[in-house]
Amino acid sequence: MRAIRYRPLMSLTDAAIAADLAPAGLQFVERVHGEVRLPLPPQKSAASCLPEHGRFDNRPEEVVRVDDPDLSLKVNAAWWRMASEYGLLDDRREFLFSAGIEDADAEESVVIWVRVRLLDEWNLTGGGPLLGSSLASLFTDRFVPEFIMASLDGRMVLETTVWGNGTVSTVVIRPDRLAGSSR
């Protein structure tokens, strides 16, 4: 298990993060101070992990093209299934969300993590820049979601991502769910 850093999206205050997440139905709870431990091998992102790392992919019918008219419905449904099945949400429906930040005083860019609560009315495809993909702009002008989340207990990481072929899917890394795992 290791901590991970991603290229930042923007510099944000807690209030700006909360405002950006609100349209998606994510309530900002608090900024996480300290390192977030993720069940990822060294030098791997969730999207680059293999099955032997505990990677679980969307079902083939859940993979969506960025130009699919039902993108929102399909991405939300696949995300909910994966989040529920692999334990993203705790009993208060809380989890960690990865938000990019640039610090002018830092030598390198870092990612901050925030604790969020999933509200009853949610739509992860309705969020702002923190939930959007820059890669999708190669394929479409519409908003396409892309984000990274982790369970509070550090046992799983979930990534909804846009692939180079213009599709969107969700992957989960959950090593303790591998057959015969003693983790």
PDB file of N, CA, C and O in Angstrom, residues 28-61:
ATOM      1  N   PHE A  28     -19.029  18.324   0.951  1.00  0.00           N
ATOM      2  CA  PHE A  28     -17.689  18.463   1.515  1.00  0.00           C
ATOM      3  C   PHE A  28     -17.791  18.311   3.030  1.00  0.00           C
ATOM      4  O   PHE A  28     -18.583  18.988   3.676  1.00  0.00           O
ATOM      5  N   VAL A  29     -16.986  17.416   3.604  1.00  0.00           N
ATOM      6  CA  VAL A  29     -16.959  17.224   5.055  1.00  0.00           C
ATOM      7  C   VAL A  29     -15.717  17.885   5.636  1.00  0.00           C
ATOM      8  O   VAL A  29     -15.814  18.692   6.559  1.00  0.00           O
ATOM      9  N   GLU A  30     -14.545  17.529   5.105  1.00  0.00           N
ATOM     10  CA  GLU A  30     -13.302  18.125   5.576  1.00  0.00           C
ATOM     11  C   GLU A  30     -12.158  17.792   4.630  1.00  0.00           C
ATOM     12  O   GLU A  30     -12.222  16.818   3.885  1.00  0.00           O
ATOM     13  N   ARG A  31     -11.139  18.616   4.687  1.00  0.00           N
ATOM     14  CA  ARG A  31      -9.901  18.347   3.963  1.00  0.00           C
ATOM     15  C   ARG A  31      -9.113  17.327   4.787  1.00  0.00           C
ATOM     16  O   ARG A  31      -9.082  17.404   6.008  1.00  0.00           O
ATOM     17  N   VAL A  32      -8.490  16.386   4.123  1.00  0.00           N
ATOM     18  CA  VAL A  32      -7.689  15.390   4.814  1.00  0.00           C
ATOM     19  C   VAL A  32      -6.278  15.939   4.968  1.00  0.00           C
ATOM     20  O   VAL A  32      -5.660  16.359   3.984  1.00  0.00           O
ATOM     21  N   HIS A  33      -5.799  15.951   6.193  1.00  0.00           N
ATOM     22  CA  HIS A  33      -4.427  16.385   6.467  1.00  0.00           C
ATOM     23  C   HIS A  33      -3.591  15.135   6.692  1.00  0.00           C
ATOM     24  O   HIS A  33      -4.001  14.223   7.383  1.00  0.00           O
ATOM     25  N   GLY A  34      -2.450  15.084   6.098  1.00  0.00           N
ATOM     26  CA  GLY A  34      -1.608  13.896   6.202  1.00  0.00           C
ATOM     27  C   GLY A  34      -1.760  13.028   4.974  1.00  0.00           C
ATOM     28  O   GLY A  34      -2.520  13.320   4.049  1.00  0.00           O
ATOM     29  N   GLU A  35      -1.042  11.943   4.989  1.00  0.00           N
ATOM     30  CA  GLU A  35      -0.983  11.054   3.836  1.00  0.00           C
ATOM     31  C   GLU A  35      -2.201  10.135   3.763  1.00  0.00           C
ATOM     32  O   GLU A  35      -2.680   9.658   4.777  1.00  0.00           O
ATOM     33  N   VAL A  36      -2.682   9.919   2.559  1.00  0.00           N
ATOM     34  CA  VAL A  36      -3.755   8.955   2.317  1.00  0.00           C
ATOM     35  C   VAL A  36      -3.103   7.694   1.762  1.00  0.00           C
ATOM     36  O   VAL A  36      -2.388   7.742   0.759  1.00  0.00           O
ATOM     37  N   ARG A  37      -3.345   6.591   2.420  1.00  0.00           N
ATOM     38  CA  ARG A  37      -2.770   5.308   1.994  1.00  0.00           C
ATOM     39  C   ARG A  37      -3.746   4.628   1.034  1.00  0.00           C
ATOM     40  O   ARG A  37      -4.933   4.497   1.341  1.00  0.00           O
ATOM     41  N   LEU A  38      -3.213   4.221  -0.108  1.00  0.00           N
ATOM     42  CA  LEU A  38      -4.018   3.554  -1.120  1.00  0.00           C
ATOM     43  C   LEU A  38      -3.455   2.163  -1.383  1.00  0.00           C
ATOM     44  O   LEU A  38      -2.239   1.974  -1.338  1.00  0.00           O
ATOM     45  N   PRO A  39      -4.312   1.195  -1.706  1.00  0.00           N
ATOM     46  CA  PRO A  39      -3.840  -0.171  -1.955  1.00  0.00           C
ATOM     47  C   PRO A  39      -3.281  -0.350  -3.370  1.00  0.00           C
ATOM     48  O   PRO A  39      -3.748  -1.179  -4.142  1.00  0.00           O
ATOM     49  N   LEU A  40      -2.293   0.474  -3.708  1.00  0.00           N
ATOM     50  CA  LEU A  40      -1.704   0.452  -5.047  1.00  0.00           C
ATOM     51  C   LEU A  40      -0.238   0.062  -4.971  1.00  0.00           C
ATOM     52  O   LEU A  40       0.477   0.492  -4.060  1.00  0.00           O
ATOM     53  N   PRO A  41       0.235  -0.722  -5.934  1.00  0.00           N
ATOM     54  CA  PRO A  41       1.667  -1.036  -5.988  1.00  0.00           C
ATOM     55  C   PRO A  41       2.472   0.215  -6.349  1.00  0.00           C
ATOM     56  O   PRO A  41       1.929   1.161  -6.928  1.00  0.00           O
ATOM     57  N   PRO A  42       3.767   0.227  -6.041  1.00  0.00           N
ATOM     58  CA  PRO A  42       4.605   1.375  -6.395  1.00  0.00           C
ATOM     59  C   PRO A  42       4.531   1.686  -7.897  1.00  0.00           C
ATOM     60  O   PRO A  42       4.496   0.786  -8.729  1.00  0.00           O
ATOM     61  N   GLN A  43       4.490   2.956  -8.199  1.00  0.00           N
ATOM     62  CA  GLN A  43       4.493   3.467  -9.569  1.00  0.00           C
ATOM     63  C   GLN A  43       3.279   3.043 -10.395  1.00  0.00           C
ATOM     64  O   GLN A  43       3.336   3.011 -11.617  1.00  0.00           O
ATOM     65  N   LYS A  44       2.186   2.703  -9.745  1.00  0.00           N
ATOM     66  CA  LYS A  44       0.964   2.322 -10.454  1.00  0.00           C
ATOM     67  C   LYS A  44      -0.187   3.238 -10.055  1.00  0.00           C
ATOM     68  O   LYS A  44      -0.325   3.613  -8.899  1.00  0.00           O
ATOM     69  N   SER A  45      -1.002   3.570 -11.030  1.00  0.00           N
ATOM     70  CA  SER A  45      -2.278   4.225 -10.764  1.00  0.00           C
ATOM     71  C   SER A  45      -3.334   3.130 -10.809  1.00  0.00           C
ATOM     72  O   SER A  45      -3.050   2.000 -11.243  1.00  0.00           O
ATOM     73  N   ALA A  46      -4.530   3.450 -10.399  1.00  0.00           N
ATOM     74  CA  ALA A  46      -5.593   2.444 -10.464  1.00  0.00           C
ATOM     75  C   ALA A  46      -5.777   1.955 -11.899  1.00  0.00           C
ATOM     76  O   ALA A  46      -5.910   0.759 -12.153  1.00  0.00           O
ATOM     77  N   ALA A  47      -5.751   2.879 -12.849  1.00  0.00           N
ATOM     78  CA  ALA A  47      -5.974   2.513 -14.248  1.00  0.00           C
ATOM     79  C   ALA A  47      -4.859   1.658 -14.829  1.00  0.00           C
ATOM     80  O   ALA A  47      -5.076   0.935 -15.795  1.00  0.00           O
ATOM     81  N   SER A  48      -3.660   1.718 -14.253  1.00  0.00           N
ATOM     82  CA  SER A  48      -2.556   0.924 -14.784  1.00  0.00           C
ATOM     83  C   SER A  48      -2.331  -0.389 -14.030  1.00  0.00           C
ATOM     84  O   SER A  48      -1.457  -1.162 -14.392  1.00  0.00           O
ATOM     85  N   CYS A  49      -3.128  -0.639 -13.009  1.00  0.00           N
ATOM     86  CA  CYS A  49      -3.006  -1.903 -12.268  1.00  0.00           C
ATOM     87  C   CYS A  49      -3.528  -3.070 -13.099  1.00  0.00           C
ATOM     88  O   CYS A  49      -4.312  -2.888 -14.035  1.00  0.00           O
ATOM     89  N   LEU A  50      -3.093  -4.253 -12.730  1.00  0.00           N
ATOM     90  CA  LEU A  50      -3.496  -5.487 -13.397  1.00  0.00           C
ATOM     91  C   LEU A  50      -4.377  -6.316 -12.462  1.00  0.00           C
ATOM     92  O   LEU A  50      -4.443  -6.027 -11.256  1.00  0.00           O
ATOM     93  N   PRO A  51      -5.024  -7.348 -12.978  1.00  0.00           N
ATOM     94  CA  PRO A  51      -5.864  -8.194 -12.111  1.00  0.00           C
ATOM     95  C   PRO A  51      -5.114  -8.735 -10.886  1.00  0.00           C
ATOM     96  O   PRO A  51      -5.688  -8.826  -9.800  1.00  0.00           O
ATOM     97  N   GLU A  52      -3.849  -9.063 -11.044  1.00  0.00           N
ATOM     98  CA  GLU A  52      -3.099  -9.594  -9.895  1.00  0.00           C
ATOM     99  C   GLU A  52      -2.837  -8.546  -8.808  1.00  0.00           C
ATOM    100  O   GLU A  52      -2.409  -8.883  -7.713  1.00  0.00           O
ATOM    101  N   HIS A  53      -3.113  -7.281  -9.103  1.00  0.00           N
ATOM    102  CA  HIS A  53      -3.014  -6.220  -8.103  1.00  0.00           C
ATOM    103  C   HIS A  53      -4.346  -6.021  -7.380  1.00  0.00           C
ATOM    104  O   HIS A  53      -4.436  -5.152  -6.515  1.00  0.00           O
ATOM    105  N   GLY A  54      -5.356  -6.781  -7.773  1.00  0.00           N
ATOM    106  CA  GLY A  54      -6.683  -6.615  -7.183  1.00  0.00           C
ATOM    107  C   GLY A  54      -7.573  -5.695  -7.993  1.00  0.00           C
ATOM    108  O   GLY A  54      -8.475  -5.066  -7.467  1.00  0.00           O
ATOM    109  N   ARG A  55      -7.325  -5.641  -9.295  1.00  0.00           N
ATOM    110  CA  ARG A  55      -8.124  -4.778 -10.171  1.00  0.00           C
ATOM    111  C   ARG A  55      -9.409  -5.480 -10.588  1.00  0.00           C
ATOM    112  O   ARG A  55      -9.400  -6.623 -11.040  1.00  0.00           O
ATOM    113  N   PHE A  56     -10.498  -4.739 -10.475  1.00  0.00           N
ATOM    114  CA  PHE A  56     -11.809  -5.193 -10.920  1.00  0.00           C
ATOM    115  C   PHE A  56     -12.361  -4.127 -11.857  1.00  0.00           C
ATOM    116  O   PHE A  56     -12.390  -2.948 -11.511  1.00  0.00           O
ATOM    117  N   ASP A  57     -12.772  -4.540 -13.050  1.00  0.00           N
ATOM    118  CA  ASP A  57     -13.276  -3.615 -14.062  1.00  0.00           C
ATOM    119  C   ASP A  57     -14.792  -3.639 -14.142  1.00  0.00           C
ATOM    120  O   ASP A  57     -15.426  -4.620 -13.753  1.00  0.00           O
ATOM    121  N   ASN A  58     -15.326  -2.553 -14.740  1.00  0.00           N
ATOM    122  CA  ASN A  58     -16.743  -2.556 -15.096  1.00  0.00           C
ATOM    123  C   ASN A  58     -17.064  -3.801 -15.902  1.00  0.00           C
ATOM    124  O   ASN A  58     -16.186  -4.345 -16.575  1.00  0.00           O
ATOM    125  N   ARG A  59     -18.313  -4.182 -15.879  1.00  0.00           N
ATOM    126  CA  ARG A  59     -18.765  -5.220 -16.815  1.00  0.00           C
ATOM    127  C   ARG A  59     -18.689  -4.622 -18.224  1.00  0.00           C
ATOM    128  O   ARG A  59     -18.845  -3.408 -18.395  1.00  0.00           O
ATOM    129  N   PRO A  60     -18.470  -5.445 -19.239  1.00  0.00           N
ATOM    130  CA  PRO A  60     -18.352  -4.910 -20.608  1.00  0.00           C
ATOM    131  C   PRO A  60     -19.539  -4.038 -21.029  1.00  0.00           C
ATOM    132  O   PRO A  60     -19.343  -3.014 -21.694  1.00  0.00           O
ATOM    133  N   GLU A  61     -20.728  -4.405 -20.612  1.00  0.00           N
ATOM    134  CA  GLU A  61     -21.903  -3.615 -21.001  1.00  0.00           C
ATOM    135  C   GLU A  61     -21.985  -2.277 -20.263  1.00  0.00           C
ATOM    136  O   GLU A  61     -22.800  -1.417 -20.612  1.00  0.00           O
TER     137      GLU A  61
END
